[in-house]
Short mmCIF file of C-alpha atoms and ligand atoms in Angstrom, two decimals:
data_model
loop_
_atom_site.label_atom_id
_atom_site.label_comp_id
_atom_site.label_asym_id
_atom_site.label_seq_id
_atom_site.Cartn_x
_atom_site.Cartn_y
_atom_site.Cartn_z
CA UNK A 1 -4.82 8.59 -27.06
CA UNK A 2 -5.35 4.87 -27.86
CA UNK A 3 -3.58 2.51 -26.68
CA UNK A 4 -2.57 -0.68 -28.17
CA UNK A 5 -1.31 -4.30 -25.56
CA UNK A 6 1.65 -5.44 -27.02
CA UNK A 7 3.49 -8.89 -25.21
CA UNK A 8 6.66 -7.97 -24.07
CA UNK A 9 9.16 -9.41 -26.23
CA UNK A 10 12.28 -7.85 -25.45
CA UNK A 11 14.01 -6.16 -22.73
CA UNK A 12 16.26 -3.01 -23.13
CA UNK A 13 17.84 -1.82 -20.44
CA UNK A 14 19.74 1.54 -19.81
CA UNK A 15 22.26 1.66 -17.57
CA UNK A 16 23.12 5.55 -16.16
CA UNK A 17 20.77 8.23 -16.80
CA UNK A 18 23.77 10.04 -18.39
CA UNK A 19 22.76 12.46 -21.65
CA UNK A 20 22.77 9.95 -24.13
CA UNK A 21 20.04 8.03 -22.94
CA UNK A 22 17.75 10.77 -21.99
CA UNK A 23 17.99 11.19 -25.94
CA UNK A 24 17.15 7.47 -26.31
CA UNK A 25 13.79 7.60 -23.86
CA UNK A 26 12.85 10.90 -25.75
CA UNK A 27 13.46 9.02 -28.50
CA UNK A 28 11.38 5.84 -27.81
CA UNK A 29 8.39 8.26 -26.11
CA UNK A 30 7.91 10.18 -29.08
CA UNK A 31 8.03 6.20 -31.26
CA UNK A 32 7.72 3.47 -29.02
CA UNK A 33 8.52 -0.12 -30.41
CA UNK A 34 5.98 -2.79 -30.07
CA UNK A 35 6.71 -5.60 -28.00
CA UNK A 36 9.92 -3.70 -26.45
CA UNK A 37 9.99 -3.08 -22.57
CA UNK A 38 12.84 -0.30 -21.56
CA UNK A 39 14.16 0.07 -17.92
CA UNK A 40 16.36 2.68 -16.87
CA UNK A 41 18.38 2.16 -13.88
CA UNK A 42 20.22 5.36 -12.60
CA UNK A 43 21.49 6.28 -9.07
CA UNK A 44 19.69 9.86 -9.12
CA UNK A 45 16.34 10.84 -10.40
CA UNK A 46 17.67 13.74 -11.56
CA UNK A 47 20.59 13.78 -13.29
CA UNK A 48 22.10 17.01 -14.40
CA UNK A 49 22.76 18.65 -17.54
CA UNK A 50 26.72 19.36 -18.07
CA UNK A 51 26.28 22.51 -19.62
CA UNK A 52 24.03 23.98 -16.94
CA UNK A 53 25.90 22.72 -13.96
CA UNK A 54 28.32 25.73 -13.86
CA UNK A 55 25.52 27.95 -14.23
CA UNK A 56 23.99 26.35 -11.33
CA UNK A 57 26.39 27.20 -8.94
CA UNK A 58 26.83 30.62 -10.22
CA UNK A 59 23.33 30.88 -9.05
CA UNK A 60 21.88 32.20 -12.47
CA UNK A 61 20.13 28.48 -13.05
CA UNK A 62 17.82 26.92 -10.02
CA UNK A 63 18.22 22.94 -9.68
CA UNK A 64 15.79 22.08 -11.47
CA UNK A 65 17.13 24.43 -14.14
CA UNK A 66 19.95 22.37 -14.65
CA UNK A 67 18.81 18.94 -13.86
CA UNK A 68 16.54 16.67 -16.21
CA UNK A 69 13.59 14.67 -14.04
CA UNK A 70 14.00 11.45 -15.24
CA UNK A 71 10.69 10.10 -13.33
CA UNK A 72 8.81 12.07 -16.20
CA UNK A 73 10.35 11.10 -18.73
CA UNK A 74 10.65 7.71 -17.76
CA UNK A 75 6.73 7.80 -17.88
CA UNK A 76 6.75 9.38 -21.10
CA UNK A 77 9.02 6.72 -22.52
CA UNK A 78 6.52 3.88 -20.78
CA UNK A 79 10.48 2.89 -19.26
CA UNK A 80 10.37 0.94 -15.56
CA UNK A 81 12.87 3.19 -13.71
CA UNK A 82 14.51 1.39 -10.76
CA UNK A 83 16.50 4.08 -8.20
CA UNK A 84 19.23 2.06 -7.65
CA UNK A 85 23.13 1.36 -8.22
CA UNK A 86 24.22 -0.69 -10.57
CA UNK A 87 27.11 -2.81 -9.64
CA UNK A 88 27.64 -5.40 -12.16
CA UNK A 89 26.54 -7.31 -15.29
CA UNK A 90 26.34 -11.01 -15.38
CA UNK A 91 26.54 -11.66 -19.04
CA UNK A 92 26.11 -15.63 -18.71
CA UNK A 93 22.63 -14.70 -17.34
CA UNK A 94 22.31 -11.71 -19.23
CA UNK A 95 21.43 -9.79 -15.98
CA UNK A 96 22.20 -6.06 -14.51
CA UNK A 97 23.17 -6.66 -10.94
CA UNK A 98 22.28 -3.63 -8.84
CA UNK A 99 23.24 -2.52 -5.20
CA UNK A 100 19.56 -3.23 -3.58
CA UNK A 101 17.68 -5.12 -5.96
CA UNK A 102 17.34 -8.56 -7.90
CA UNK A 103 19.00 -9.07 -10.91
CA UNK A 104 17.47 -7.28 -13.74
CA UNK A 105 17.10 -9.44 -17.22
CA UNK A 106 18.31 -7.58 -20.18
CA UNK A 107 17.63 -8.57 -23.72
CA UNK A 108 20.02 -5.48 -24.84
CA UNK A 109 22.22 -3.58 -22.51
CA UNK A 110 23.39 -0.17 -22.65
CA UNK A 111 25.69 2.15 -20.36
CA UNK A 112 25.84 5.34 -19.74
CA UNK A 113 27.00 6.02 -16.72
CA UNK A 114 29.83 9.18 -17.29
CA UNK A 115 32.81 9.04 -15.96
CA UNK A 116 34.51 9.68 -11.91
CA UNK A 117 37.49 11.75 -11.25
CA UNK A 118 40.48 9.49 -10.28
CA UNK A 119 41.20 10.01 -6.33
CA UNK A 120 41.71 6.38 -5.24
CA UNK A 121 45.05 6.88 -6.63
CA UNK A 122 46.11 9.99 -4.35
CA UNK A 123 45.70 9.34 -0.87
CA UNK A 124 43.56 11.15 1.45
CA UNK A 125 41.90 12.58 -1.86
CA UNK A 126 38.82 10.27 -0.84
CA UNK A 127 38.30 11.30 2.15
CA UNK A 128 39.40 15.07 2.53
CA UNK A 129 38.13 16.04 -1.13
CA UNK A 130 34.97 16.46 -2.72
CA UNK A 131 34.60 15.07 -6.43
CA UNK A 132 32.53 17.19 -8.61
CA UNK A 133 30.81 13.68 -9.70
CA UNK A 134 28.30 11.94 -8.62
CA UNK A 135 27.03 15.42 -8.66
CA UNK A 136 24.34 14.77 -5.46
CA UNK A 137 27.83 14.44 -3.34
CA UNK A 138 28.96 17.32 -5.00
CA UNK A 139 25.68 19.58 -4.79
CA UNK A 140 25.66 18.28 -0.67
CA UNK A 141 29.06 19.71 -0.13
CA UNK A 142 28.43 22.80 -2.48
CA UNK A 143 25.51 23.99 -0.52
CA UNK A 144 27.41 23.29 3.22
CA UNK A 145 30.03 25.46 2.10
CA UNK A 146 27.57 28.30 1.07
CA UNK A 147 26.08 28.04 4.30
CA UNK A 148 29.87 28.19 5.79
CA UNK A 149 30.87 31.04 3.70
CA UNK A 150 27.80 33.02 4.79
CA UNK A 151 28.51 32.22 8.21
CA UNK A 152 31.97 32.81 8.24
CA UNK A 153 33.01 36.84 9.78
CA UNK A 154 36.54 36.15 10.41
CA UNK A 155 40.17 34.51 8.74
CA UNK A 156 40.64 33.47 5.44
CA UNK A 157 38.33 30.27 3.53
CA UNK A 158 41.05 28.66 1.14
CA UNK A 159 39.27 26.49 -1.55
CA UNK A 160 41.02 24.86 -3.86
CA UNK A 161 39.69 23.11 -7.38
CA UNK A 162 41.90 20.67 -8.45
CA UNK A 163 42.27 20.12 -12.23
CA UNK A 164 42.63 22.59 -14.99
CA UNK A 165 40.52 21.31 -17.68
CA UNK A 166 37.56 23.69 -18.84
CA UNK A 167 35.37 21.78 -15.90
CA UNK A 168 37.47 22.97 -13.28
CA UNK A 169 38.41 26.17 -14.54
CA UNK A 170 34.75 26.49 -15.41
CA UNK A 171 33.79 25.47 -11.68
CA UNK A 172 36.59 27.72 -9.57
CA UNK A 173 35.20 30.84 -11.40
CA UNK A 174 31.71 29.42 -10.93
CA UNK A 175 32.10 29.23 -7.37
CA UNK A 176 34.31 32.11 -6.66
CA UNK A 177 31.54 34.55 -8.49
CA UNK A 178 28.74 33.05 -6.16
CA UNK A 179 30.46 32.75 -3.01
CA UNK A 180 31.98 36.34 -3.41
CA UNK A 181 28.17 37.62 -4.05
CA UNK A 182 26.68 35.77 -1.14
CA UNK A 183 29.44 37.74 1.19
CA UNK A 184 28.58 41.12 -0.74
CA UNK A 185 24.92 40.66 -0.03
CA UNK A 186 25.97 40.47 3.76
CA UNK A 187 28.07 43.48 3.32
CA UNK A 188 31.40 41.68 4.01
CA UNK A 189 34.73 41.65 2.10
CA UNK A 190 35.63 39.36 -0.89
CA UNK A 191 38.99 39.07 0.98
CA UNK A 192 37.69 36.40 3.18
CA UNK A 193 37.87 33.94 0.31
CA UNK A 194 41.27 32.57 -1.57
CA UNK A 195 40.93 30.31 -4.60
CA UNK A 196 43.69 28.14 -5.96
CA UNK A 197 43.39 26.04 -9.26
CA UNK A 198 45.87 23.05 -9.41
CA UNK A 199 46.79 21.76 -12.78
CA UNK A 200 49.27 18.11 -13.17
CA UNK A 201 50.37 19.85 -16.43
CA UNK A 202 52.44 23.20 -17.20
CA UNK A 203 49.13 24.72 -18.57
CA UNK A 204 45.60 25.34 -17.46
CA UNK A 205 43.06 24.08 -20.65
CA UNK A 206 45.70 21.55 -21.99
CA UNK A 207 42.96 20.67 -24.73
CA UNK A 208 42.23 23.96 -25.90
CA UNK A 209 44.19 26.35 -28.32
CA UNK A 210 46.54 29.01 -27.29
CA UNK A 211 44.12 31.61 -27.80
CA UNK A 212 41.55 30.82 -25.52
CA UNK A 213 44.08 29.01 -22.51
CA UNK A 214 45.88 32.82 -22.83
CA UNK A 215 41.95 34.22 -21.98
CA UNK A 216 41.49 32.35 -19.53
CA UNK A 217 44.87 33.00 -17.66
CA UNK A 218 43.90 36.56 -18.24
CA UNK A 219 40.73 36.05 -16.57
CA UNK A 220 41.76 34.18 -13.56
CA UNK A 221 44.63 36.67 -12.59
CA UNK A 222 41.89 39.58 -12.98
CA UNK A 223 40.19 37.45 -10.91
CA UNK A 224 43.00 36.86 -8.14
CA UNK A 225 42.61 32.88 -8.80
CA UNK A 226 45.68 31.63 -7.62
CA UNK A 227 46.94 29.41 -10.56
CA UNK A 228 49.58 26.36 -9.45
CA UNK A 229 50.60 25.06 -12.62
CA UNK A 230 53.07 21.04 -13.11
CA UNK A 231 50.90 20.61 -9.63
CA UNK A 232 50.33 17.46 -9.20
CA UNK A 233 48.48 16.51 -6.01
CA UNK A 234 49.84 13.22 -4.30
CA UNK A 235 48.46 13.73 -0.99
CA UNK A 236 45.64 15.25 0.37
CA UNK A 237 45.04 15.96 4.21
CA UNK A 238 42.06 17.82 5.96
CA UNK A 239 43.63 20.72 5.68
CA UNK A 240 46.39 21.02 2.87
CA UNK A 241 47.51 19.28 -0.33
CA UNK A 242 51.13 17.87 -1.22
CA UNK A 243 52.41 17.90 -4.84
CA UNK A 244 54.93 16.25 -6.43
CA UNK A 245 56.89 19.30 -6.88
CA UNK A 246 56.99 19.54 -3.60
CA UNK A 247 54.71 22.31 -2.76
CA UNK A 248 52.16 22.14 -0.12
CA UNK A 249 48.94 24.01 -0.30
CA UNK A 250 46.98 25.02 2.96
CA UNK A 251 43.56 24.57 2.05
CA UNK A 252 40.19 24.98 3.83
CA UNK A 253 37.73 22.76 1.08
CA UNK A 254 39.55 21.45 -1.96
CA UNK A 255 36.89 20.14 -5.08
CA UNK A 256 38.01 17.78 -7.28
CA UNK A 257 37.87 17.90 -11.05
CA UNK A 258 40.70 15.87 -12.38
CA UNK A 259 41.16 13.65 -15.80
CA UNK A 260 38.41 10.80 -15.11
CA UNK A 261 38.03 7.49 -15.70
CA UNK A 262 35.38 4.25 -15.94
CA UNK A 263 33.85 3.11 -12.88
CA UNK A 264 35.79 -0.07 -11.18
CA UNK A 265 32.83 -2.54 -11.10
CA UNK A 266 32.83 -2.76 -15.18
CA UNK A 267 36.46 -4.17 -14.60
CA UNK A 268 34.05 -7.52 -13.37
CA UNK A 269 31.96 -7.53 -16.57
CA UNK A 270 34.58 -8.69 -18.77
CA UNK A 271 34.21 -6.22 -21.19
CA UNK A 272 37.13 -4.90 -23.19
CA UNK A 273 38.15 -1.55 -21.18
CA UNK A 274 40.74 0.87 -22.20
CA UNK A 275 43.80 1.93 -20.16
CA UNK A 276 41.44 4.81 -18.40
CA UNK A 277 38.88 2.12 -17.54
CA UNK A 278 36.47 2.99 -20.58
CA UNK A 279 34.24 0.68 -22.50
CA UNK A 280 35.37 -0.27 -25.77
CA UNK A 281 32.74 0.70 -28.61
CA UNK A 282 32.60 0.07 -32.52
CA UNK A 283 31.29 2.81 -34.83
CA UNK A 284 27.58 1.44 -33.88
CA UNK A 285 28.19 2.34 -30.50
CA UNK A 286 28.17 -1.95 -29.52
CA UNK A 287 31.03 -3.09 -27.01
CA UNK A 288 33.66 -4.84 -29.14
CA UNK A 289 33.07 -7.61 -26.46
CA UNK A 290 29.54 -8.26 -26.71
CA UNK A 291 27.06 -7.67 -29.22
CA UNK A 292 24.17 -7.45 -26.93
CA UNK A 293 25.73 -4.06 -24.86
CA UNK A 294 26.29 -1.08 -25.84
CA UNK A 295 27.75 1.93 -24.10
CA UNK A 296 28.08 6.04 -25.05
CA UNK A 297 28.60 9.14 -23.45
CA UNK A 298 31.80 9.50 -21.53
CA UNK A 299 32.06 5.76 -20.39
CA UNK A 300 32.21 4.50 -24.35
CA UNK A 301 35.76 5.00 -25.69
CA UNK A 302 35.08 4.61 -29.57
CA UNK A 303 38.08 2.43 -30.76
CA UNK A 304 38.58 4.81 -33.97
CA UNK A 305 37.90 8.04 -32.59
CA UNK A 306 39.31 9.27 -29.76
CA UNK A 307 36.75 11.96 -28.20
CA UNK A 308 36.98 14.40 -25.72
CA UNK A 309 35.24 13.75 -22.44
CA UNK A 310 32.31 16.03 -23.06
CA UNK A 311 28.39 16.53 -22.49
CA UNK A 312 28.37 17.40 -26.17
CA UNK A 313 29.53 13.95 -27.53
CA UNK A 314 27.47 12.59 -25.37
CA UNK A 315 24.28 14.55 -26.58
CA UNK A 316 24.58 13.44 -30.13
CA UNK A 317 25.18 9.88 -29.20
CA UNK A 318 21.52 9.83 -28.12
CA UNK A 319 20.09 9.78 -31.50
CA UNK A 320 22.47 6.89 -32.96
CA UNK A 321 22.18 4.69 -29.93
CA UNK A 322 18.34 4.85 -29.99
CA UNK A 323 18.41 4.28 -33.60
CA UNK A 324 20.78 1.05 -33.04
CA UNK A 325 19.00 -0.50 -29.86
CA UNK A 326 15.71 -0.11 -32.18
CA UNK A 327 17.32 -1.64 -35.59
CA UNK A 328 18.90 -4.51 -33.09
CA UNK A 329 15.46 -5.46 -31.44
CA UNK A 330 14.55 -5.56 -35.12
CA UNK A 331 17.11 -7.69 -36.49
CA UNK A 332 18.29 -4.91 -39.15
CA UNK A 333 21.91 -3.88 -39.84
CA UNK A 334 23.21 -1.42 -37.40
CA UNK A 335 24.26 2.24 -38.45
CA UNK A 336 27.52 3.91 -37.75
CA UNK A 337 27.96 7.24 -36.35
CA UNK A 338 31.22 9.19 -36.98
CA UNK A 339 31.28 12.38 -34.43
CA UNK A 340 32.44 15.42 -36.05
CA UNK A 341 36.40 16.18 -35.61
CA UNK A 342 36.12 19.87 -34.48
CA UNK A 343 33.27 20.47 -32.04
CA UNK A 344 32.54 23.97 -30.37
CA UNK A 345 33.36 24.49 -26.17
CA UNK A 346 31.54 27.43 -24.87
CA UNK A 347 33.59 27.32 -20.91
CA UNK A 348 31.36 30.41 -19.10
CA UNK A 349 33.67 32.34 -16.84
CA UNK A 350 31.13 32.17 -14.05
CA UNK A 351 29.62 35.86 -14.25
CA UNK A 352 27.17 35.60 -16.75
CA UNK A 353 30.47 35.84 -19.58
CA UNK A 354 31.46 33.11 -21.93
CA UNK A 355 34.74 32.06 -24.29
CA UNK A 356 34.18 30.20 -27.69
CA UNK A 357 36.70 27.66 -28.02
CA UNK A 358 37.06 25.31 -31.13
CA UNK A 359 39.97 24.02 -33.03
CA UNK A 360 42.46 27.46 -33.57
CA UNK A 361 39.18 29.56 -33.16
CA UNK A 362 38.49 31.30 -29.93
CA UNK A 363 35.99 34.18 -29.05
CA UNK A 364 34.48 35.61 -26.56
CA UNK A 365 31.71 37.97 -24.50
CA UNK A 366 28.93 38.54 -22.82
CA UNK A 367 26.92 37.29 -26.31
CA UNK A 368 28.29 34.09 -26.10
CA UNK A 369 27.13 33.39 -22.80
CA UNK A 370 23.63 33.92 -23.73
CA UNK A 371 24.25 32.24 -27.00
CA UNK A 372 25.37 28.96 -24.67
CA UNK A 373 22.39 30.05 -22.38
CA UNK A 374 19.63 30.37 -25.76
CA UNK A 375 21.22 26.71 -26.43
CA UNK A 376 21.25 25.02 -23.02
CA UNK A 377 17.70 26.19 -22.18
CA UNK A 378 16.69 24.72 -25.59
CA UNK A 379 18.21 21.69 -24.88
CA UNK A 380 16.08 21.31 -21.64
CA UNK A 381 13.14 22.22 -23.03
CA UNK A 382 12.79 18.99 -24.71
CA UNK A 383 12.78 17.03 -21.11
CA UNK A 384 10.51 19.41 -19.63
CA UNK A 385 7.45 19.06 -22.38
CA UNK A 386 6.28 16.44 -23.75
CA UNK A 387 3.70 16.33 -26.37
CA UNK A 388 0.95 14.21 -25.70
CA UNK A 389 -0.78 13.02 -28.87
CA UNK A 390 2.19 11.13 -30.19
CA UNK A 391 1.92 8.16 -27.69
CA UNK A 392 -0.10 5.19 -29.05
CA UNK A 393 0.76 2.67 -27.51
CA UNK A 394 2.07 2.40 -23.38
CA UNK A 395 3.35 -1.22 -22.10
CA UNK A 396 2.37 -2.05 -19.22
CA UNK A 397 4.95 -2.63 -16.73
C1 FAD B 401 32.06 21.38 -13.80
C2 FAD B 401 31.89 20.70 -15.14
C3 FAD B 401 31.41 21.43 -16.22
C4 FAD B 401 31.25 20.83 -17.46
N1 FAD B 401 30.78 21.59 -18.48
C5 FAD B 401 30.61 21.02 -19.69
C6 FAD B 401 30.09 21.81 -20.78
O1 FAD B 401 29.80 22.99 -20.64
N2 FAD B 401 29.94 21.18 -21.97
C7 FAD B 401 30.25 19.87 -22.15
O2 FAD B 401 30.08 19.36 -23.27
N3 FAD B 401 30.73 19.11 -21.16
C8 FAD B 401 30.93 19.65 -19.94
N4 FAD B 401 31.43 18.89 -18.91
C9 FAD B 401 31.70 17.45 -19.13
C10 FAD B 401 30.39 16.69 -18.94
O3 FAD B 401 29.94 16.83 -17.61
C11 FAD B 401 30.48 15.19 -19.23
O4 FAD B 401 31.20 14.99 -20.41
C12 FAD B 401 29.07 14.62 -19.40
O5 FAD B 401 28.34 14.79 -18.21
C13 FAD B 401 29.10 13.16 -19.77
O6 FAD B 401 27.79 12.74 -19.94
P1 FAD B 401 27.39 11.23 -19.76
O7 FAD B 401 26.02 11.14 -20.34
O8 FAD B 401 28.41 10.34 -20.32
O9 FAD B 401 27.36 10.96 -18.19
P2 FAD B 401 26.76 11.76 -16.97
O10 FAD B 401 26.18 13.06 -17.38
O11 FAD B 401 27.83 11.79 -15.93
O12 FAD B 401 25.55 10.85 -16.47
C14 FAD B 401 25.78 9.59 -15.88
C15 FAD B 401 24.52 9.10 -15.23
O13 FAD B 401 24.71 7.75 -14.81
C16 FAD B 401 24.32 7.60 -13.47
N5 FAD B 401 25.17 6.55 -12.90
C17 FAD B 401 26.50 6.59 -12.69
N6 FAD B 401 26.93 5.43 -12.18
C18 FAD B 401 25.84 4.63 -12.05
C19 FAD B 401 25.62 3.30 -11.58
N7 FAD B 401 26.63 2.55 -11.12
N8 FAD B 401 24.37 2.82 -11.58
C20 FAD B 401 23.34 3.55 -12.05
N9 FAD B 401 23.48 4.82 -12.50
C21 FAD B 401 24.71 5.34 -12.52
C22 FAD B 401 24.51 8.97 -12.83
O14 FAD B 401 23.69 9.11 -11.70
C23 FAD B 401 24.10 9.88 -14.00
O15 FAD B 401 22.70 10.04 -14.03
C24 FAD B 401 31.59 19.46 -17.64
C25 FAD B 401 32.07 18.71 -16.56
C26 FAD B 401 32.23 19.33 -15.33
C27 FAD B 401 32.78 18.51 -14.19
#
């Protein structure tokens, strides 16, 4: 491999480890730019993959099965990556300000830093319920309640998911087929769990068509999922949740999966934000605000197309974001991307069985859960290998 000293000339930094910009390191490892220094910033050094993370707590995908190392690829990139928290961006300065560390200078900025569940608005929620993001909270309190489940000989676990979307009906019939397993392989009864899924609106899948939200009610009454639809959690306690309708649940562990929004520190950057708290982005994936930021995957809410909140928008956004930090650095005209209108859902039902979903068209089977399984490993595949002889040239940090 030869390798080339370039002066650093410009600084790129990425913001959120989040899919897109796993797509722009890959990107920048296989092509580096001379005289360009990237620096990721991410609270985790491993951040998961969205389509695996259901699998994962099925128990058909190990951790690192469903998590991308970004330490490696970092390296392959020839990116700084600083473990920290970002908490800010002072754009007089043009700095990142982070939770531990000194301001970080930033020629170009991008974020990608997903999206939290809502609970500051329901009180209690904080405190008594577990939000299925940032996913190392999540993955803490996942594996202390399989350890509590297997412990557990006597009275009824109630665990509740609330939100109805495909990531929390996704997740209750995740958990539900692992947990139910892991008291089979101690030779005790399935009845010692309940599961309740709590949707605000009058259906579960509110996104999806008929045809698929109809399978999945089918599924989860097979199941014995306890469904609790116009549910609308106000109140959450250790040990039940109130709804609006007035009901009140008594539950043992509730997770939380509801419609998310933008993290409260960009409300300090002076970006433009939408009403859910989401970055404003032009077709080039650039703030409206600022020409030197960018932002994609579920933070960036593309001011003529409104997307879905999903891993696979955030996939493809890798490739044009790359391609626009690189022509930027450059000086060149940026590109615009224009996601597709109809994109394909594959929602598993948690026992190694999976339903199609896009536009009217919805099918299912054991097939398509390998077909999602044939594409997710794929996917991975790219952040576990890197080929070697295309690096020629490695900054120095
Ligand atoms: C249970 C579940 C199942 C799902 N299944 C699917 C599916 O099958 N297909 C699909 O398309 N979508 C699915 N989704 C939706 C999907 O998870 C999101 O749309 C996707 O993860 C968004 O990707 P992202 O790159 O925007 O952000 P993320 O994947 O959330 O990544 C954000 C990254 O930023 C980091 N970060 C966050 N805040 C900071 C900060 N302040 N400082 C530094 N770093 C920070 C995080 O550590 C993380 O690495 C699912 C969601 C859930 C909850």
């Amino acid at each position: 491999m030869q390798s080339t000293y370039h002066p650093i000339a410009r600084d790129i930094v990425l913001v959120g480890g989040g899919h897109s910009h796993v797509g722009v390191l890959k990107r920048f490892g296989m092509a580096p730019e001379p005289g360009v220094r990237l620096t990721l910033i991410c609270t985790d050094v491993h951040t998961p993959y969205s389509g695996m993370l259901p699998g994962y707590v099925s128990g058909h995908y190990s951790y690192d099965d469903a998590h991308i190392d970004l330490s490696r690829l970092a390296v392959f990139a020839g990116a700084r990556l600083y473990r920290d928290d970002v908490t800010g961006v002072d754009r007089t300065n043009g700095t990142v300000l982070c939770r531990n560390r000194p301001p970080v200078p930033y020629d170009l900025l991008s974020i990608n830093i997903g999206s939290t569940p809502q609970m500051h608005t329901v009180p209690g929620a904080d405190t008594f319920a577990t939000p299925v993001k940032p996913i190392t909270r999540f993955n803490t309190r996942w594996l202390a309640l399989l350890e509590r489940v297997q412990q557990r000989t006597t009275g009824v676990l109630r665990i509740a998911v609330v939100g109805a979307g495909a990531g929390g009906v996704e997740l209750v019939l995740s958990m539900q087929y692992r947990l139910q397993r892991e008291l089979a392989a101690l030779g005790r009864s399935a009845a010692l769990l309940e599961f309740h899924l709590l949707s605000a609106a009058d259906a579960i899948l509110p996104t999806h068509n008929a045809r698929v939200r109809h399978k999945f009610a089918a599924v989860l009454a097979q199941r014995g999922v306890h469904v609790h639809l116009q549910a609308h959690v106000v109140r959450a306690e250790a040990d039940r949740l109130h709804c609006a309708s007035g009901l009140t649940l008594e539950v043992d562990e509730a997770m939380w999966v509801t419609q998310a929004g933008g993290a409260p520190w960009l409300q300090g950057t002076g970006l433009e934000l939408n009403a859910g708290g989401f970055i404003v982005v032009n077709d080039q994936l650039q703030t409206v605000t600022d020409p030197h930021i960018f932002a994609a995957g579920d933070i960036a809410a593309m001011q003529n197309y409104p997307l879905e909140k999903a891993g696979v928008f955030a996939v493809r956004m890798g490739v044009p974001l790359a391609d626009n930090l690189r022509r930027a650095v450059q000086g060149k005209p940026l590109r615009a991307y224009h996601p597709q209108s109809r994109w394909l859902a594959l929602i598993s039902t948690g026992d190694r069985y999976a339903v199609a979903s896009r536009g009217r068209l919805g099918f299912w089977g054991a097939w398509v859960w390998h077909w999602k399984d044939w594409i997710d490993r794929r996917f991975m595949k790219k952040f576990a290998t890197f080929p070697t002889s295309v690096r020629t040239d490695r900054h120095v940090p």
